[in-house]
mmCIF file of C-alpha atoms and ligand atoms in Angstrom:
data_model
loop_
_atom_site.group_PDB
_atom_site.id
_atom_site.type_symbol
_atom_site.label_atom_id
_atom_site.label_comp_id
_atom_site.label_asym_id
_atom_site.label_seq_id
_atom_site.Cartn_x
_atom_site.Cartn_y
_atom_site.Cartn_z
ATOM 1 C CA UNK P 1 0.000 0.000 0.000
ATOM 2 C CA UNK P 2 2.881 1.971 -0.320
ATOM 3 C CA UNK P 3 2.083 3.378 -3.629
ATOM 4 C CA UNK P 4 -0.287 6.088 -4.174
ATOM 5 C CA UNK P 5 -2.276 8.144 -6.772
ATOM 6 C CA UNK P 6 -4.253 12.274 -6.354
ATOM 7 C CA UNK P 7 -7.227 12.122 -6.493
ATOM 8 C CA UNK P 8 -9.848 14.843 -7.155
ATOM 9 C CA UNK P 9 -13.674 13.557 -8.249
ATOM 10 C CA UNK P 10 -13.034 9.604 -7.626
ATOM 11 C CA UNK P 11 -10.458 7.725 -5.677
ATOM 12 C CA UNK P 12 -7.325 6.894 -7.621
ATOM 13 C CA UNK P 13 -8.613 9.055 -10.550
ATOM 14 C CA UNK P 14 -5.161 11.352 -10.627
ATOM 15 C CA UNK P 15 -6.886 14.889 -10.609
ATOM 16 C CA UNK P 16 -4.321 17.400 -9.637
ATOM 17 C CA UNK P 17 -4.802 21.142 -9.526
ATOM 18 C CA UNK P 18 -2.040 23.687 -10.522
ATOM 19 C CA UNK P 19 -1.792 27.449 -10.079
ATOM 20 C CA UNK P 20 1.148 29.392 -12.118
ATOM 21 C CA UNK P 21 1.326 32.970 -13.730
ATOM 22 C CA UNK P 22 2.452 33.087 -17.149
ATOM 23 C CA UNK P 23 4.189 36.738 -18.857
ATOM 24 C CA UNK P 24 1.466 37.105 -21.678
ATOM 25 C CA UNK P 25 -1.221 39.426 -21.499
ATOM 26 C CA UNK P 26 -4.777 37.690 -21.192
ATOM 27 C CA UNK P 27 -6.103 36.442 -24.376
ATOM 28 C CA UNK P 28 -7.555 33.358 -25.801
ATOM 29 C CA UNK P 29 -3.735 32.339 -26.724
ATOM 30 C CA UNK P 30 -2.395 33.102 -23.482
ATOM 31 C CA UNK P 31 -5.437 30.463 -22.249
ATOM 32 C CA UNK P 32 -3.725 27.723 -24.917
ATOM 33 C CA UNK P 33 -0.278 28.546 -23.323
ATOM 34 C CA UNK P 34 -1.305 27.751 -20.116
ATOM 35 C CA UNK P 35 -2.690 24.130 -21.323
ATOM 36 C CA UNK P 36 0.469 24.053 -23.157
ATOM 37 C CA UNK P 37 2.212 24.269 -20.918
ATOM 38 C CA UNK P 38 -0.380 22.127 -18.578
ATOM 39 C CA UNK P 39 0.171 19.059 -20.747
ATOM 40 C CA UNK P 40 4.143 19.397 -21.307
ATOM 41 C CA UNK P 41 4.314 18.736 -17.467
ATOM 42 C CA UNK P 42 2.387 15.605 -17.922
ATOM 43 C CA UNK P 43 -1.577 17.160 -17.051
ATOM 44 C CA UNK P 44 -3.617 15.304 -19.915
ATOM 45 C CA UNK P 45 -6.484 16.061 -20.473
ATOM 46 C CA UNK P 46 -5.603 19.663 -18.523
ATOM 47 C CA UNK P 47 -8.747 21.882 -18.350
ATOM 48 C CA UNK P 48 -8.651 25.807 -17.591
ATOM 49 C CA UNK P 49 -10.668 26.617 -14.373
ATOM 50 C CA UNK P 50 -9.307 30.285 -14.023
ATOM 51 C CA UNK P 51 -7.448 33.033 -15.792
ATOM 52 C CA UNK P 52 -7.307 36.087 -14.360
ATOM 53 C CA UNK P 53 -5.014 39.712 -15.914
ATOM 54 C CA UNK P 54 -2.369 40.673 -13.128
ATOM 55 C CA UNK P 55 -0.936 43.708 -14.160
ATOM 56 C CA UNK P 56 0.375 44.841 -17.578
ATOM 57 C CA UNK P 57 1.708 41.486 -19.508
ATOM 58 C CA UNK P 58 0.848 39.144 -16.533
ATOM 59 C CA UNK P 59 -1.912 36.429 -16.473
ATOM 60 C CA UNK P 60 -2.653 33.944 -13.369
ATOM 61 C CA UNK P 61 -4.285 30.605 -14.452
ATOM 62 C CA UNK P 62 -5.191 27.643 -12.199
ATOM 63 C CA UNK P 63 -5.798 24.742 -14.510
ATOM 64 C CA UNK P 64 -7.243 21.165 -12.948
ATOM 65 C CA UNK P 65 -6.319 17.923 -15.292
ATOM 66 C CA UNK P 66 -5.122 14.420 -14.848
ATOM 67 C CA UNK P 67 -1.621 12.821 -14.271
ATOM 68 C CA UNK P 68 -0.516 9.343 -14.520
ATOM 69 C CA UNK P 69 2.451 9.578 -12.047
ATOM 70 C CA UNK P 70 2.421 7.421 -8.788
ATOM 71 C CA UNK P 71 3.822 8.267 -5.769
ATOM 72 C CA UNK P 72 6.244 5.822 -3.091
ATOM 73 C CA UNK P 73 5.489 6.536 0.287
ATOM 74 C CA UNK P 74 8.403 4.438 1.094
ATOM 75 C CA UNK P 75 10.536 6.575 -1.146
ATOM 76 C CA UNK P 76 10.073 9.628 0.769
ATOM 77 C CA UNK P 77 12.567 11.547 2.323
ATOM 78 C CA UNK P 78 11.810 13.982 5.363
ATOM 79 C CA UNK P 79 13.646 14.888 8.928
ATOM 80 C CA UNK P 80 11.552 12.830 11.420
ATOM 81 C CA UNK P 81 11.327 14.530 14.875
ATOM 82 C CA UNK P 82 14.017 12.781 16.568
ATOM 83 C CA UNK P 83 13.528 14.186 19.830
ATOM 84 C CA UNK P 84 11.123 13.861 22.905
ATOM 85 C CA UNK P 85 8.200 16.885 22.678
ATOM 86 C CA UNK P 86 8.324 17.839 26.404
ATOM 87 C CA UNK P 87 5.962 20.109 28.675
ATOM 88 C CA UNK P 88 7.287 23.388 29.576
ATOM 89 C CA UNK P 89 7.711 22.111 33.222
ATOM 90 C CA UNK P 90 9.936 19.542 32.077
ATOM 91 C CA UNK P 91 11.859 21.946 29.662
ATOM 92 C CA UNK P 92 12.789 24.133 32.467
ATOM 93 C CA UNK P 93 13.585 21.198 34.923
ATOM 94 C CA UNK P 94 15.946 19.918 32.403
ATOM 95 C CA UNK P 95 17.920 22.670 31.713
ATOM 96 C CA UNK P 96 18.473 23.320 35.816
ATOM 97 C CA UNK P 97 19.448 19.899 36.605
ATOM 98 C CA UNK P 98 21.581 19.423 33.431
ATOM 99 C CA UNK P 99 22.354 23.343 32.545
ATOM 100 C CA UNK P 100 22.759 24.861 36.187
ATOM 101 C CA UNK P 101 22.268 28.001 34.659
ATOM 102 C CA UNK P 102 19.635 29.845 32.401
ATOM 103 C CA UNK P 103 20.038 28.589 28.711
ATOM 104 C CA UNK P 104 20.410 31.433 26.812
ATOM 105 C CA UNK P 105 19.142 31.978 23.085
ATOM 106 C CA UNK P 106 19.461 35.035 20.899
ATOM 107 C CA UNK P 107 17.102 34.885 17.786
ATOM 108 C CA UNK P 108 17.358 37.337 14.617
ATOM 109 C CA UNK P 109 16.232 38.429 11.104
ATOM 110 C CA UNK P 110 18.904 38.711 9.177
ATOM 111 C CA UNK P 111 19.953 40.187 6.062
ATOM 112 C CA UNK P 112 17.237 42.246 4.061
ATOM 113 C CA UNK P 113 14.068 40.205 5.386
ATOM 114 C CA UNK P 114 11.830 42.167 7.716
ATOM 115 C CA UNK P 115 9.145 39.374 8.020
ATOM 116 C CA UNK P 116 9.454 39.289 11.523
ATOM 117 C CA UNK P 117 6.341 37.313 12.549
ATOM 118 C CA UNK P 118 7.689 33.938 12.414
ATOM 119 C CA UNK P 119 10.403 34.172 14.934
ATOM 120 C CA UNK P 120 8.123 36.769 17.368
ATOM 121 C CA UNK P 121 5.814 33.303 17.196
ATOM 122 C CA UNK P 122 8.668 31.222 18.494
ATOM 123 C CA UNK P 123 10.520 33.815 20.302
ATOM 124 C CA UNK P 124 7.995 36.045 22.125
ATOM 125 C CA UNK P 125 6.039 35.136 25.358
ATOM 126 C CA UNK P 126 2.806 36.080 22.867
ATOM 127 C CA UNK P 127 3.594 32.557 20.804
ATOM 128 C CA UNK P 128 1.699 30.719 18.813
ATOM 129 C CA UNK P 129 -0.940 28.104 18.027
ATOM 130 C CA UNK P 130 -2.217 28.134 21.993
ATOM 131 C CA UNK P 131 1.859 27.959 22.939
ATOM 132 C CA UNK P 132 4.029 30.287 24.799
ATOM 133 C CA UNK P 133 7.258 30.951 23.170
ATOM 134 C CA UNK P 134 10.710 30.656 24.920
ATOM 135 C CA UNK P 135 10.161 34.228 26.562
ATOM 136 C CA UNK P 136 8.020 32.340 29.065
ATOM 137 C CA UNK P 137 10.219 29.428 29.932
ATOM 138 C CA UNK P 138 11.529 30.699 33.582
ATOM 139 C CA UNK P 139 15.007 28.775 32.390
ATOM 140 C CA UNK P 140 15.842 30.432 29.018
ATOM 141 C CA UNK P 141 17.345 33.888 28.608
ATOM 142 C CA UNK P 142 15.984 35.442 25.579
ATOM 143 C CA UNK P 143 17.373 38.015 23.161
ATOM 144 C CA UNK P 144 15.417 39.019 20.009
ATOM 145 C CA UNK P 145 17.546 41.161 17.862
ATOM 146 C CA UNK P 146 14.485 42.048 15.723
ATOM 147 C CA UNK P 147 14.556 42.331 12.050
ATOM 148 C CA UNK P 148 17.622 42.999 9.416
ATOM 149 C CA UNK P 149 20.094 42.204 11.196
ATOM 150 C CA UNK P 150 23.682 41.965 10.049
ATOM 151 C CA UNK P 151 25.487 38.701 10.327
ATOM 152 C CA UNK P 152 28.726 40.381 12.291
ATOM 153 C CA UNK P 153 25.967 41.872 15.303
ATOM 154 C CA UNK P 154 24.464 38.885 15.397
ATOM 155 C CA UNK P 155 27.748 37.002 15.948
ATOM 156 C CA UNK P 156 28.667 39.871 18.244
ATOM 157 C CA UNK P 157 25.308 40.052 19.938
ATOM 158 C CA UNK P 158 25.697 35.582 20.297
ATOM 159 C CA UNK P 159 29.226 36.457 21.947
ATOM 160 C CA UNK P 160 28.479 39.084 24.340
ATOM 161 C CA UNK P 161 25.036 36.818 25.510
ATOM 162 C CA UNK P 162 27.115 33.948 25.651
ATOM 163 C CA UNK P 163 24.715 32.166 23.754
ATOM 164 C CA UNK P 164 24.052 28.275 23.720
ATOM 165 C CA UNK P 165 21.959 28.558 20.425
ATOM 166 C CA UNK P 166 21.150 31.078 17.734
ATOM 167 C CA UNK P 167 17.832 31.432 15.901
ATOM 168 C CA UNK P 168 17.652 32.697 12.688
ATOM 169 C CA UNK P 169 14.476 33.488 10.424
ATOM 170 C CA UNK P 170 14.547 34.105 6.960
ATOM 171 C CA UNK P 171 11.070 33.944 5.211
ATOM 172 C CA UNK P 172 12.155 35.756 1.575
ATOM 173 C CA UNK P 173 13.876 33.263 -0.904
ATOM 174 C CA UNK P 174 13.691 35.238 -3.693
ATOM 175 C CA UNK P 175 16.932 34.705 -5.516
ATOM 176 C CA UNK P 176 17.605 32.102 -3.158
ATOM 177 C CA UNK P 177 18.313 34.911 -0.110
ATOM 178 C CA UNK P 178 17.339 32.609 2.501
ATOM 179 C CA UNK P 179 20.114 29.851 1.266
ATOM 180 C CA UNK P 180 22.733 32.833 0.910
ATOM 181 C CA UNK P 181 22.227 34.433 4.149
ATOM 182 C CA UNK P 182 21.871 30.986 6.083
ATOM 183 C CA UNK P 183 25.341 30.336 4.395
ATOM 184 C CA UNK P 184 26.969 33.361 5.609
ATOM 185 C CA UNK P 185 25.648 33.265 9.077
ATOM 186 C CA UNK P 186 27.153 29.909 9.276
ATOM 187 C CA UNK P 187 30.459 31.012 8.089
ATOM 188 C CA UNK P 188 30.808 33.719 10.040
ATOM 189 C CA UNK P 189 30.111 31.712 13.187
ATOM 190 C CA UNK P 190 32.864 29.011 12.146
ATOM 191 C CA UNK P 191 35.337 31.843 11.370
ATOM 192 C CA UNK P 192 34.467 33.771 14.607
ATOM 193 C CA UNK P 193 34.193 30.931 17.460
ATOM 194 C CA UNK P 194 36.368 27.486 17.711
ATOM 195 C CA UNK P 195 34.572 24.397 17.607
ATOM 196 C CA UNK P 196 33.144 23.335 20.950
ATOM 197 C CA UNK P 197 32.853 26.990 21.762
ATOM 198 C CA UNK P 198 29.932 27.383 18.927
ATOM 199 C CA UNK P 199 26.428 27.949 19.663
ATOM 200 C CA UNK P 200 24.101 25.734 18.403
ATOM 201 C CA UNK P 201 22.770 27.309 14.906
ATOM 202 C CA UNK P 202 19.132 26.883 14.112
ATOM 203 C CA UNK P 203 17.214 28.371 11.043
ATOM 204 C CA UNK P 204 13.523 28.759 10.135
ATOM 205 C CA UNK P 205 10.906 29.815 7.695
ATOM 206 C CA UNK P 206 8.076 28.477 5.826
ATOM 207 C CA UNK P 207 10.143 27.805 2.463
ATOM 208 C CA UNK P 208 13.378 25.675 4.113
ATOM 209 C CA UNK P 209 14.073 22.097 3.145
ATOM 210 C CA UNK P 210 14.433 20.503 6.237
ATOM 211 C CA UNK P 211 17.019 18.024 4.418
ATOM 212 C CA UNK P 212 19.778 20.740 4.130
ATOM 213 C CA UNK P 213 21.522 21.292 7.333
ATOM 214 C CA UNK P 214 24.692 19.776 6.171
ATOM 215 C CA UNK P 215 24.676 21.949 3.104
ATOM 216 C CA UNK P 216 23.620 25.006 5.232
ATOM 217 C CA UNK P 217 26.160 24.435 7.711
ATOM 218 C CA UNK P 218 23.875 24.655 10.582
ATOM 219 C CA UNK P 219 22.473 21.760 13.132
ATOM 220 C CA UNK P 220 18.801 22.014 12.719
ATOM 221 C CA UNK P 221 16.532 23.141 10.074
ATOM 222 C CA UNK P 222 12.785 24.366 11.116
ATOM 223 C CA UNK P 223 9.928 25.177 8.624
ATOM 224 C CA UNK P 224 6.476 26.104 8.229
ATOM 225 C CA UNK P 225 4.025 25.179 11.013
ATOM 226 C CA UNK P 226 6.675 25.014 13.891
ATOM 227 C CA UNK P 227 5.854 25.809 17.661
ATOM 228 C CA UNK P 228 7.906 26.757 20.317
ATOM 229 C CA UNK P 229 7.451 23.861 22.525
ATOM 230 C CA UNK P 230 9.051 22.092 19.325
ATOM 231 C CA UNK P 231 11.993 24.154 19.398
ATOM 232 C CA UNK P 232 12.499 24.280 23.185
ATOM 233 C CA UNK P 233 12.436 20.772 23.322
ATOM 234 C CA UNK P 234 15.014 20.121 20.561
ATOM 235 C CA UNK P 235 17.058 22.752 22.813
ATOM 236 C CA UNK P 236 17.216 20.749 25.832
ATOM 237 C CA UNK P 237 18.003 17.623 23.709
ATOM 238 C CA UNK P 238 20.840 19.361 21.883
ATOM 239 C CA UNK P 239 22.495 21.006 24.266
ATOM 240 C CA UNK P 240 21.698 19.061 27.600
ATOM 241 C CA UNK P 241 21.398 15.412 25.555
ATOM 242 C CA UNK P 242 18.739 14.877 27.789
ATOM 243 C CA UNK P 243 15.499 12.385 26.689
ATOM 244 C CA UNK P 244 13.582 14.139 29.974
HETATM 245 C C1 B12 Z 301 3.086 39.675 6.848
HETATM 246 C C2 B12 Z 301 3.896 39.728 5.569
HETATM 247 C C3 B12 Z 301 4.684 40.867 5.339
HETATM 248 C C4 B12 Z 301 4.814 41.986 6.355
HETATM 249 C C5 B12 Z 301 5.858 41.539 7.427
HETATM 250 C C6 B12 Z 301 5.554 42.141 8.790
HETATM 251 C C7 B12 Z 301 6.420 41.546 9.855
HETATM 252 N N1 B12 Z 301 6.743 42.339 10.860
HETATM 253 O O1 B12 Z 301 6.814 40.387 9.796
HETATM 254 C C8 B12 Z 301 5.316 43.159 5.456
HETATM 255 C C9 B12 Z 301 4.126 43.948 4.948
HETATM 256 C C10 B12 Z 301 6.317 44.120 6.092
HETATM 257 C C11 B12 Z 301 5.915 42.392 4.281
HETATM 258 C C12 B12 Z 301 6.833 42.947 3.416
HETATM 259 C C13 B12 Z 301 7.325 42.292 2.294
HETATM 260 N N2 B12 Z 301 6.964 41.086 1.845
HETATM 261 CO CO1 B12 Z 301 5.829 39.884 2.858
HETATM 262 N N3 B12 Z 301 4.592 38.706 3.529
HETATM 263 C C14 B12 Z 301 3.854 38.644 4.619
HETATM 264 C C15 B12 Z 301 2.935 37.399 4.629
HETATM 265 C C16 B12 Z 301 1.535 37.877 4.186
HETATM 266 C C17 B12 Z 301 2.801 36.652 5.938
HETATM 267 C C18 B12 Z 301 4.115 36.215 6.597
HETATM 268 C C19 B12 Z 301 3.800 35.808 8.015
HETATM 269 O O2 B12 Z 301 3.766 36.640 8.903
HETATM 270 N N4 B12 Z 301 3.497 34.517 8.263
HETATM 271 C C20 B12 Z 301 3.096 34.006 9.578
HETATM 272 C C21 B12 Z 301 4.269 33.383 10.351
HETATM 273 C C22 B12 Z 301 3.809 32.925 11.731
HETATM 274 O O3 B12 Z 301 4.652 32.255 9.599
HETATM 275 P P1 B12 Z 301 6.171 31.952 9.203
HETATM 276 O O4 B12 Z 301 6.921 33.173 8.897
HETATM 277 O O5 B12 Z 301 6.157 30.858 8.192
HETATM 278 O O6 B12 Z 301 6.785 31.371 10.559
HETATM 279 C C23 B12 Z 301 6.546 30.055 11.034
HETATM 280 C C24 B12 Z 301 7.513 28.991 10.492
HETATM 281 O O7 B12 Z 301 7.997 29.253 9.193
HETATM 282 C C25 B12 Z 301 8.590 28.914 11.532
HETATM 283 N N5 B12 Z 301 9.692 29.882 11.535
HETATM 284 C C26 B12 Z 301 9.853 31.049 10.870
HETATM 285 N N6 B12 Z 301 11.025 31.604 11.209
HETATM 286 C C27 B12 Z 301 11.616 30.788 12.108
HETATM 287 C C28 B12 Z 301 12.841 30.873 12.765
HETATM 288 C C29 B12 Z 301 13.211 29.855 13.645
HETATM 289 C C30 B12 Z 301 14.521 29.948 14.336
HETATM 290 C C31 B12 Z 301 12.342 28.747 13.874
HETATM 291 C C32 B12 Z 301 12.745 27.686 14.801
HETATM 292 C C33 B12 Z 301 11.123 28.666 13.213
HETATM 293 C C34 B12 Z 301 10.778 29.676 12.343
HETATM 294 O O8 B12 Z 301 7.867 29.096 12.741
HETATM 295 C C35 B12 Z 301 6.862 30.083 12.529
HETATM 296 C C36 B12 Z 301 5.676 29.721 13.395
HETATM 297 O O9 B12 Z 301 5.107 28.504 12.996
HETATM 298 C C37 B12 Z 301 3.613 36.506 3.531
HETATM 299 C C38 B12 Z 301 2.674 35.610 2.716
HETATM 300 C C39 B12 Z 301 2.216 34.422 3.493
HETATM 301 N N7 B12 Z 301 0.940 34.183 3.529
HETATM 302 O O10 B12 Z 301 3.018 33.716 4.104
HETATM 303 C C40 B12 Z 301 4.279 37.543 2.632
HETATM 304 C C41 B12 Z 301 5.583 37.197 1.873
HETATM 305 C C42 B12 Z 301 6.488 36.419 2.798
HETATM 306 N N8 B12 Z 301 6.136 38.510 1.569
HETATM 307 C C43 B12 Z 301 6.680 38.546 0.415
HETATM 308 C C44 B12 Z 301 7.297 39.697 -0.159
HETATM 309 C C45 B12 Z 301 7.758 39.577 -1.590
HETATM 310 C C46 B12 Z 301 7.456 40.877 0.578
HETATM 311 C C47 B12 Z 301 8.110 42.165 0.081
HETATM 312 C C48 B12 Z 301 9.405 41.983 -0.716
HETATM 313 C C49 B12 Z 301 7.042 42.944 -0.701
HETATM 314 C C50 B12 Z 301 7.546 44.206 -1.361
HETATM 315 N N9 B12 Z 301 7.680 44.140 -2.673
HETATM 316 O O11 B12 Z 301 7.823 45.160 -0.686
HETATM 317 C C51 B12 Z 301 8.362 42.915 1.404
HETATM 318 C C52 B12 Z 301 9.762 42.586 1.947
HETATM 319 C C53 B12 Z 301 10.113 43.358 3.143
HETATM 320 C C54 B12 Z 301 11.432 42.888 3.665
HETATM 321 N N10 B12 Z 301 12.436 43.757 3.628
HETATM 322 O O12 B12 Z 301 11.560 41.764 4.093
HETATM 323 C C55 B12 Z 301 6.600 37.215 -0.327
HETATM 324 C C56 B12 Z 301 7.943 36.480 -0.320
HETATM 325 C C57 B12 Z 301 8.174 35.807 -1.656
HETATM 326 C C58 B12 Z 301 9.485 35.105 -1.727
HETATM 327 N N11 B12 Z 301 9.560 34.112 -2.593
HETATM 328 O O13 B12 Z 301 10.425 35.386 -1.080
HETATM 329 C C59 B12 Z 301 5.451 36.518 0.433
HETATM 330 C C60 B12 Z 301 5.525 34.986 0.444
HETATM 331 C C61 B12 Z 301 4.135 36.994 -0.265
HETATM 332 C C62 B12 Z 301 4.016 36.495 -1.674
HETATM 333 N N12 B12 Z 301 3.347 35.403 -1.947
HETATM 334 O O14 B12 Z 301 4.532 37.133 -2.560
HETATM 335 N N13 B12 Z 301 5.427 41.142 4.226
#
């Protein structure tokens, strides 16, 4: 039962739907482009369900048509939670019996992105999804540098807090921004602290492949939908190696 197929009227029938904006101004032909283009990816038949003109030159479509590819649940490839999810009683217990001291995190926007909402959710006693964020654990020390923040304050900011991890957000990705900046925070960090002496380096934001950490140079990847218990509790595994 491993293998599956979409389905959209009947089960197994391989309706998928597709959105995509296309630089032609809205005419009949820009309508056959879009099925064009539909059917070169494999949609067949591919039926237009909505066009609509954005701007000067610019048409949305949505088109709904069949595909014939399957899919291999056992062929998929995603980052498992590999840690306990713990209370924030436990959290806080943790980190005094292992820590002996307040665990301290400074989290940041960095480079050009001002989309600060995603790490205030994690970050900020406010939360998210009926969870407190890391402000409100009694045992963490929490700095939020804000939005557009430079990679050398950050690392100076991480030095001066001593900090045991550093959260990063980065929710733009246009022209790959989020890999670039991720990539020079990481740097920096290596160039700046020896090994051992390196806080923990954490990024998040809703377009991250949780798959790249390696490539990123940092130790844990966090994308859309993430809570702050989540995070707190890979914290105390990281840094305490602690299952409770
Ligand atoms: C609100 C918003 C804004 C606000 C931001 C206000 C603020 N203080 O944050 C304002 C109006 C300023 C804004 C501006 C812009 N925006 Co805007 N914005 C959005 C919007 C509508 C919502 C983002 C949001 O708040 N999501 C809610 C939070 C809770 O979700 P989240 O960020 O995914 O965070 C969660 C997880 O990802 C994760 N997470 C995130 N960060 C981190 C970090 C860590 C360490 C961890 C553990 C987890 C974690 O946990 C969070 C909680 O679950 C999105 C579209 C959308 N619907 O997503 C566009 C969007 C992000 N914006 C976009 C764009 C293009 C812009 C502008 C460039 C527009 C312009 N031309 O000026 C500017 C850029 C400004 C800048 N310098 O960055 C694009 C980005 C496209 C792209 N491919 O990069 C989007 C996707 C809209 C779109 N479809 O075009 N924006």
């Amino acid at each position: 039962m491993s293998i599956v197929r979409p389905y959209g009227d009947t089960t197994g029938d391989g309706m998928v739907q597709l959105s995509f904006t296309l630089p032609l101004v809205h005419d009949k032909r820009a309508e056959g482009a879009a099925i064009q283009l539909a059917n070169k990816m494999g949609m067949d038949p591919a039926m237009l369900v909505h066009a609509k003109a954005m701007g000067d030159g610019f048409t949305f479509f949505v088109v709904y048509g069949k595909v014939n590819h399957l899919v291999d649940t056992d062929k998929v490839q995603v980052v498992e939670r590999d840690f306990p999810l713990l209370g924030a009683k436990e959290i806080n217990a943790v980190i005094k019996r292992r820590l002996r001291r307040r665990l301290n995190v400074v989290g940041a926007c960095i480079g050009t992105d001002a989309h600060t909402v995603g790490i205030d959710a994690i970050l900020n006693l406010k939360g998210i999804a009926g969870e407190k964020g890391l402000e409100s654990y009694r045992e963490m020390s929490v700095t939020n540098m804000g939005a557009q923040v430079s990679v050398p304050d950050l690392v100076e900011t991480a030095k001066a807090c001593k900090a045991d991890a550093v959260l990063v957000s980065q929710v733009v990705t246009q022209r790959d921004a989020h890999l670039l900046n991720t990539r020079q925070m990481s740097a920096a960090f290596r160039e700046a602290l020896p090994e051992g002496k390196r806080p923990l380096l954490i990024v998040g934001g809703p377009r991250f492949d949780e798959l790249m950490t390696e490539e990123l140079g940092v130790d844990r990847i966090f994308s859309r939908g993430t809570t702050p218990r989540e995070v707190a509790s890979y914290l105390v595994h990281a840094l305490t190696g602690s299952a409770a």
